[in-house]
Coordinates of C-alpha atoms and ligand atoms in Angstrom, one line a residue:
M1233 CA 14.3 10.3 0.9
A1234 CA 15.7 10.8 4.8
D1235 CA 12.1 13.1 5.1
C1236 CA 9.6 10.5 4.0
V1237 CA 8.0 8.4 6.3
F1238 CA 7.8 5.1 4.0
C1239 CA 10.9 5.6 3.4
Q1240 CA 12.0 5.4 6.5
I1241 CA 10.3 2.2 7.0
I1242 CA 11.9 0.8 4.8
A1243 CA 15.2 1.6 5.7
G1244 CA 14.0 0.5 9.0
K1245 CA 14.8 3.2 11.0
I1246 CA 11.0 3.8 11.7
P1247 CA 9.9 0.3 13.0
A1248 CA 6.5 -1.5 12.1
R1249 CA 5.3 -4.5 10.7
L1250 CA 6.1 -6.2 8.1
L1251 CA 3.9 -8.8 6.6
Y1252 CA 6.1 -9.2 3.6
Q1253 CA 8.7 -7.7 1.9
D1254 CA 10.6 -8.7 -1.5
D1255 CA 12.9 -6.7 -3.7
E1256 CA 10.2 -4.3 -5.3
V1257 CA 7.5 -4.4 -2.2
I1258 CA 7.0 -4.1 1.3
A1259 CA 4.1 -4.4 3.2
F1260 CA 2.5 -3.5 6.6
P1261 CA -0.4 -2.7 8.4
D1262 CA -1.5 0.6 8.5
I1263 CA -1.1 3.0 11.3
N1264 CA -4.5 4.4 11.5
P1265 CA -6.7 1.5 10.4
A1266 CA -10.2 2.6 8.3
A1267 CA -10.8 -0.4 8.9
P1268 CA -10.7 -4.8 11.2
I1269 CA -7.5 -5.5 8.1
H1270 CA -5.9 -2.3 7.0
L1271 CA -2.6 -3.0 4.9
L1272 CA -0.4 -0.5 3.3
I1273 CA 1.5 -2.2 0.1
V1274 CA 4.5 0.1 -0.5
T1275 CA 7.3 0.1 -3.5
K1276 CA 10.9 -0.6 -2.4
R1277 CA 11.6 2.3 -5.1
H1278 CA 10.8 6.6 -3.9
I1279 CA 7.9 7.0 -7.1
P1280 CA 6.4 10.1 -5.5
S1281 CA 2.9 8.6 -7.1
L1282 CA 1.3 6.4 -9.9
A1283 CA 0.7 10.2 -11.9
H1284 CA 4.6 9.5 -11.5
L1285 CA 5.2 6.4 -12.7
S1286 CA 6.6 5.7 -15.8
E1287 CA 5.9 3.3 -18.8
D1288 CA 8.8 0.5 -18.0
E1289 CA 7.5 0.7 -14.7
T1290 CA 4.1 0.1 -14.8
P1291 CA 4.1 -3.8 -14.5
L1292 CA 4.4 -3.0 -10.6
V1293 CA 1.4 -2.6 -10.2
G1294 CA 0.2 -5.9 -11.6
H1295 CA 3.2 -7.3 -8.9
M1296 CA 1.2 -4.9 -5.8
I1297 CA -1.8 -6.3 -6.6
K1298 CA -0.1 -10.1 -7.2
I1299 CA 1.2 -9.3 -3.6
A1300 CA -2.5 -7.6 -1.9
N1301 CA -4.3 -10.3 -3.2
Q1302 CA -1.7 -13.2 -1.6
L1303 CA -2.2 -11.1 2.4
A1304 CA -6.3 -11.8 2.0
R1305 CA -5.8 -14.4 1.4
E1306 CA -3.3 -14.9 4.0
E1307 CA -5.8 -12.5 6.4
G1308 CA -8.6 -14.5 5.4
I1309 CA -10.6 -12.0 3.6
A1310 CA -10.3 -13.4 0.3
D1311 CA -13.6 -14.4 0.0
S1312 CA -15.3 -12.3 2.1
G1313 CA -14.2 -9.6 0.0
Y1314 CA -11.7 -6.5 -0.3
R1315 CA -10.9 -3.6 -2.0
L1316 CA -8.0 -2.2 -3.5
V1317 CA -7.7 1.8 -3.0
I1318 CA -4.1 4.1 -4.7
N1319 CA -4.4 7.5 -3.5
T1320 CA -3.1 10.1 -6.3
G1321 CA -2.6 12.9 -5.5
K1322 CA -4.0 16.2 -3.8
D1323 CA -7.1 15.8 -5.0
G1324 CA -7.1 12.3 -4.4
G1325 CA -6.5 12.8 -0.5
Q1326 CA -3.1 11.0 -1.2
V1327 CA -0.5 11.9 2.1
V1328 CA 2.0 10.3 1.7
P1329 CA 3.7 11.2 -1.8
H1330 CA 5.4 7.5 -2.0
L1331 CA 3.2 4.8 -3.9
H1332 CA 0.9 2.3 -2.0
M1333 CA -1.5 0.7 -2.0
H1334 CA -4.2 0.3 0.5
L1335 CA -5.8 -3.4 1.5
L1336 CA -9.3 -2.2 3.1
G1337 CA -11.3 -6.0 4.4
S1338 CA -13.0 -7.9 7.1
R1339 CA -16.0 -5.0 7.7
R1340 CA -19.0 -3.9 4.7
L1341 CA -17.7 -0.8 2.9
A1342 CA -18.9 2.3 2.5
D1343 CA -21.1 2.0 -0.8
E1344 CA -19.1 5.3 -1.8
M1345 CA -15.7 5.5 -4.0
G1346 CA -14.1 7.9 -1.7
Ligands
5GP1516 P1 -2.5 8.0 1.9 O1 -3.9 9.0 2.3 O2 -1.4 8.8 1.2 O3 -3.0 6.5 0.9 O4 -2.0 7.5 3.3 C1 -1.6 7.0 3.7 C2 -1.8 6.3 5.0 O5 -0.1 5.9 5.8 C3 -2.2 6.7 6.1 O6 -3.5 5.7 5.9 C4 -1.9 6.5 6.9 O7 -2.8 6.2 8.2 C5 -0.5 5.5 6.7 N1 0.5 6.2 7.6 C6 1.4 7.4 8.1 N2 2.1 7.7 8.7 C7 2.7 5.9 8.9 C8 3.4 5.1 9.8 O8 4.6 5.8 10.5 N3 3.0 3.7 10.0 C9 2.6 3.1 9.0 N4 2.3 2.2 9.4 N5 1.4 4.6 8.4 C10 1.6 5.2 8.6
ZN1517 ZN1 10.3 7.3 0.3

């Protein structure tokens, strides 16, 4: 998707500090962090949202969680705790229509769900 910001990062057309990459996902810091550690785990395929995930693609979300857990350990927040968020659609607060998971941590996050 030529006009998708995350597709452009994956294609190397927009710079990002890559923290992890494999055939399925890529991870980099959020440009506008909402917590001291705020990373994005992004699918390499342009899937518009969780609502567009096919049944065959559901294991991809488990893989995203595995990589988020690994990054949390690398960032030193596995013990202090962290939050994984996938905003989905308009009411879910999704701004970039390309499936991604937020990894937030390194401060006590608010109790509310959103
Ligand atoms: P959403 O609200 O769709 O779940 O989250 C999109 C996130 O992408 C936002 O937190 C926003 O700061 C981040 N973002 C948007 N554009 C860029 C960019 O060009 N580079 C990086 N690293 N993050 C971005
Ligand atoms: Zn995309």
